[in-house]
mmCIF file of C-alpha atoms and ligand atoms in Angstrom:
data_model
loop_
_atom_site.group_PDB
_atom_site.id
_atom_site.type_symbol
_atom_site.label_atom_id
_atom_site.label_comp_id
_atom_site.label_asym_id
_atom_site.label_seq_id
_atom_site.Cartn_x
_atom_site.Cartn_y
_atom_site.Cartn_z
ATOM 1 C CA MET A 1191 -16.928 -8.909 14.336
ATOM 2 C CA ILE A 1192 -16.258 -8.392 10.823
ATOM 3 C CA VAL A 1193 -16.640 -10.801 8.012
ATOM 4 C CA ARG A 1194 -16.239 -10.117 4.547
ATOM 5 C CA THR A 1195 -14.566 -11.375 1.570
ATOM 6 C CA LEU A 1196 -11.365 -10.262 -1.258
ATOM 7 C CA GLN A 1197 -14.182 -11.302 -4.003
ATOM 8 C CA GLU A 1198 -16.925 -8.995 -2.541
ATOM 9 C CA ALA A 1199 -15.070 -6.029 -1.073
ATOM 10 C CA ARG A 1200 -13.422 -6.541 -4.973
ATOM 11 C CA ALA A 1201 -17.207 -6.028 -6.989
ATOM 12 C CA GLY A 1202 -17.697 -1.958 -4.571
ATOM 13 C CA ARG A 1203 -15.984 1.021 -2.988
ATOM 14 C CA ARG A 1204 -12.648 -0.766 -1.341
ATOM 15 C CA ARG A 1205 -11.260 -1.054 -4.847
ATOM 16 C CA VAL A 1206 -8.911 1.284 -5.445
ATOM 17 C CA CYS A 1207 -7.004 2.062 -8.946
ATOM 18 C CA ALA A 1208 -3.819 3.628 -9.941
ATOM 19 C CA GLU A 1209 -1.089 3.310 -12.574
ATOM 20 C CA ASN A 1210 1.034 1.029 -11.438
ATOM 21 C CA TRP A 1211 -1.289 -1.741 -8.937
ATOM 22 C CA GLU A 1212 -4.871 -1.969 -7.653
ATOM 23 C CA SER A 1213 -5.673 -2.391 -4.115
ATOM 24 C CA VAL A 1214 -8.758 -4.347 -1.950
ATOM 25 C CA ARG A 1215 -9.064 -2.093 1.257
ATOM 26 C CA LEU A 1216 -10.425 -5.189 3.110
ATOM 27 C CA VAL A 1217 -9.811 -3.410 6.206
ATOM 28 C CA LEU A 1218 -10.459 0.722 6.063
ATOM 29 C CA ARG A 1219 -10.606 2.936 9.276
ATOM 30 C CA GLU A 1220 -14.371 3.363 9.583
ATOM 31 C CA ASP A 1221 -14.014 -0.070 10.631
ATOM 32 C CA GLY A 1222 -11.940 1.176 13.636
ATOM 33 C CA MET A 1223 -9.131 -1.596 14.120
ATOM 34 C CA GLY A 1224 -6.436 1.499 14.005
ATOM 35 C CA PHE A 1225 -4.951 -0.190 10.793
ATOM 36 C CA SER A 1226 -5.971 -0.806 7.328
ATOM 37 C CA PHE A 1227 -5.163 -3.839 6.017
ATOM 38 C CA HIS A 1228 -5.264 -4.363 2.038
ATOM 39 C CA ILE A 1229 -4.455 -6.646 -0.639
ATOM 40 C CA THR A 1230 -2.841 -5.165 -3.379
ATOM 41 C CA THR A 1231 -1.523 -6.281 -6.588
ATOM 42 C CA ILE A 1232 1.752 -4.688 -8.440
ATOM 43 C CA ARG A 1233 1.120 -4.485 -12.753
ATOM 44 C CA GLU A 1234 4.207 -6.694 -14.687
ATOM 45 C CA GLY A 1235 7.499 -5.532 -15.442
ATOM 46 C CA THR A 1236 6.274 -1.209 -13.459
ATOM 47 C CA ARG A 1237 8.307 0.340 -11.243
ATOM 48 C CA THR A 1238 6.739 2.388 -8.448
ATOM 49 C CA PRO A 1239 8.473 5.320 -5.974
ATOM 50 C CA ILE A 1240 6.742 5.721 -2.588
ATOM 51 C CA TRP A 1241 7.437 7.893 -0.348
ATOM 52 C CA TYR A 1242 4.832 7.055 2.882
ATOM 53 C CA LYS A 1243 5.634 10.393 4.923
ATOM 54 C CA HIS A 1244 2.517 10.294 6.997
ATOM 55 C CA HIS A 1245 2.449 5.988 7.127
ATOM 56 C CA LEU A 1246 4.325 3.016 8.568
ATOM 57 C CA GLU A 1247 3.159 0.191 6.044
ATOM 58 C CA ALA A 1248 4.729 -3.415 6.775
ATOM 59 C CA VAL A 1249 4.262 -6.180 3.333
ATOM 60 C CA TYR A 1250 3.904 -9.249 2.937
ATOM 61 C CA CYS A 1251 4.073 -10.786 -0.458
ATOM 62 C CA ILE A 1252 1.973 -14.058 -1.139
ATOM 63 C CA ASP A 1253 2.956 -13.824 -5.214
ATOM 64 C CA GLY A 1254 4.917 -12.193 -7.312
ATOM 65 C CA GLU A 1255 8.659 -11.297 -7.893
ATOM 66 C CA GLY A 1256 10.563 -7.909 -7.087
ATOM 67 C CA GLU A 1257 13.025 -6.103 -5.596
ATOM 68 C CA ILE A 1258 12.089 -3.097 -3.031
ATOM 69 C CA GLU A 1259 15.410 -0.552 -3.632
ATOM 70 C CA ASP A 1260 15.401 1.595 -0.266
ATOM 71 C CA LEU A 1261 16.666 5.150 -1.896
ATOM 72 C CA ASP A 1262 18.423 6.344 1.367
ATOM 73 C CA THR A 1263 21.344 3.208 1.818
ATOM 74 C CA GLY A 1264 20.993 2.134 -2.409
ATOM 75 C CA LEU A 1265 20.433 -1.220 -1.400
ATOM 76 C CA ARG A 1266 18.096 -3.554 -3.628
ATOM 77 C CA HIS A 1267 16.283 -6.568 -1.776
ATOM 78 C CA PRO A 1268 14.324 -9.491 -3.438
ATOM 79 C CA ILE A 1269 10.790 -9.618 -3.084
ATOM 80 C CA ARG A 1270 9.460 -13.544 -3.623
ATOM 81 C CA PRO A 1271 6.572 -15.250 -1.913
ATOM 82 C CA GLY A 1272 7.339 -15.202 2.209
ATOM 83 C CA THR A 1273 9.121 -11.676 2.272
ATOM 84 C CA LEU A 1274 8.074 -9.029 4.448
ATOM 85 C CA TYR A 1275 8.988 -5.720 4.874
ATOM 86 C CA ALA A 1276 8.517 -3.430 6.896
ATOM 87 C CA LEU A 1277 9.071 0.708 6.216
ATOM 88 C CA ASP A 1278 9.343 1.169 10.205
ATOM 89 C CA ARG A 1279 11.264 4.794 9.053
ATOM 90 C CA HIS A 1280 8.822 6.351 6.570
ATOM 91 C CA ASP A 1281 11.661 4.764 4.354
ATOM 92 C CA ARG A 1282 11.901 6.486 0.620
ATOM 93 C CA HIS A 1283 12.000 3.707 -2.239
ATOM 94 C CA VAL A 1284 10.850 1.964 -4.816
ATOM 95 C CA LEU A 1285 8.670 -1.171 -5.905
ATOM 96 C CA HIS A 1286 10.105 -2.494 -8.832
ATOM 97 C CA CYS A 1287 7.623 -5.570 -10.147
ATOM 98 C CA ARG A 1288 9.223 -8.250 -12.216
ATOM 99 C CA ARG A 1289 6.537 -11.103 -12.009
ATOM 100 C CA THR A 1290 2.991 -9.310 -10.985
ATOM 101 C CA LEU A 1291 3.273 -9.563 -6.747
ATOM 102 C CA GLN A 1292 0.214 -10.090 -4.711
ATOM 103 C CA LEU A 1293 0.806 -8.826 -1.517
ATOM 104 C CA ALA A 1294 -0.995 -8.518 1.472
ATOM 105 C CA CYS A 1295 -0.550 -5.081 3.402
ATOM 106 C CA VAL A 1296 -0.942 -3.460 6.261
ATOM 107 C CA PHE A 1297 -0.687 0.614 7.259
ATOM 108 C CA ASN A 1298 -0.627 2.700 10.619
ATOM 109 C CA PRO A 1299 -3.052 4.764 10.495
ATOM 110 C CA ALA A 1300 -5.826 3.160 9.028
ATOM 111 C CA LEU A 1301 -6.474 4.391 5.089
ATOM 112 C CA ARG A 1302 -10.206 5.652 4.742
ATOM 113 C CA GLY A 1303 -10.176 4.647 1.461
ATOM 114 C CA ASP A 1304 -10.095 6.163 -1.377
ATOM 115 C CA GLU A 1305 -6.273 7.204 -1.299
ATOM 116 C CA VAL A 1306 -4.126 7.499 -4.505
ATOM 117 C CA HIS A 1307 0.000 8.207 -4.163
ATOM 118 C CA ASP A 1308 0.624 11.680 -4.674
ATOM 119 C CA ALA A 1309 3.477 13.326 -6.728
ATOM 120 C CA ASP A 1310 6.002 12.360 -4.052
ATOM 121 C CA GLY A 1311 3.617 8.743 -4.012
ATOM 122 C CA ALA A 1312 2.778 9.306 -0.503
ATOM 123 C CA TYR A 1313 -0.766 9.469 1.270
ATOM 124 C CA PRO A 1314 -2.013 12.163 2.834
ATOM 125 C CA PRO A 1315 -2.453 12.666 6.655
ATOM 126 C CA ALA A 1316 -5.125 11.099 8.533
ATOM 127 C CA GLU A 1317 -5.577 14.891 10.582
ATOM 128 C CA ASP A 1318 -5.776 16.525 6.437
ATOM 129 C CA GLN A 1319 -8.327 13.502 5.883
ATOM 130 C CA GLU A 1320 -10.675 14.858 8.810
ATOM 131 C CA ALA A 1321 -10.636 18.688 8.520
ATOM 132 C CA ASN A 1322 -11.905 18.336 4.572
ATOM 133 C CA ALA A 1323 -14.140 15.901 4.866
ATOM 134 C CA ALA A 1324 -15.322 18.410 8.185
ATOM 135 C CA ALA A 1325 -15.144 21.190 5.837
ATOM 136 C CA ALA A 1326 -16.865 19.118 2.986
ATOM 137 C CA PRO A 1327 -20.346 20.591 2.733
HETATM 138 C C1 LIG B 382 2.812 -1.860 -2.028
HETATM 139 C C2 LIG B 382 1.893 -0.377 -1.812
HETATM 140 O O1 LIG B 382 2.724 0.141 -1.040
HETATM 141 N N1 LIG B 382 1.622 -0.773 -3.094
HETATM 142 C C3 LIG B 382 0.797 0.330 -3.061
HETATM 143 C C4 LIG B 382 -0.532 0.394 -2.275
HETATM 144 C C5 LIG B 382 -0.958 0.072 -1.104
HETATM 145 N N2 LIG B 382 -0.363 -0.803 -1.256
HETATM 146 C C6 LIG B 382 -2.205 0.377 -1.090
HETATM 147 O O2 LIG B 382 -2.754 1.275 -0.896
HETATM 148 O O3 LIG B 382 -2.921 -0.792 -0.618
#
């Protein structure tokens, strides 16, 4: 059984920061669960283009206010506490944050832990990371 707190995870390497967000990765690939589980904070007033080409993600809003814009349909959906969205089609989207968002996020396949978005708003596929790790001295 794994038991850990947000507070202790925030204090170590499980906290990853990017320009528009910070993510505390409570469950990672090394935990062997088949998914990773993160608490993500999105900075107020930001606009974040995202395209998880290699992952599926479900996102549940705990607090804050924003919108998710589906770039394929042009539709914008409000995000409020209690809203869930699931990127079941590797959907290209933009996350608009009106008031600081606290989100619980689940990724499949699991993240390794240090990933930040590339130029497309994606994370690398799990296989590439394994190959890179194997090639490292
Ligand atoms: C909602 C979203 O995907 N935000 C970017 C950060 C991501 N949730 C992560 O790596 O935790």
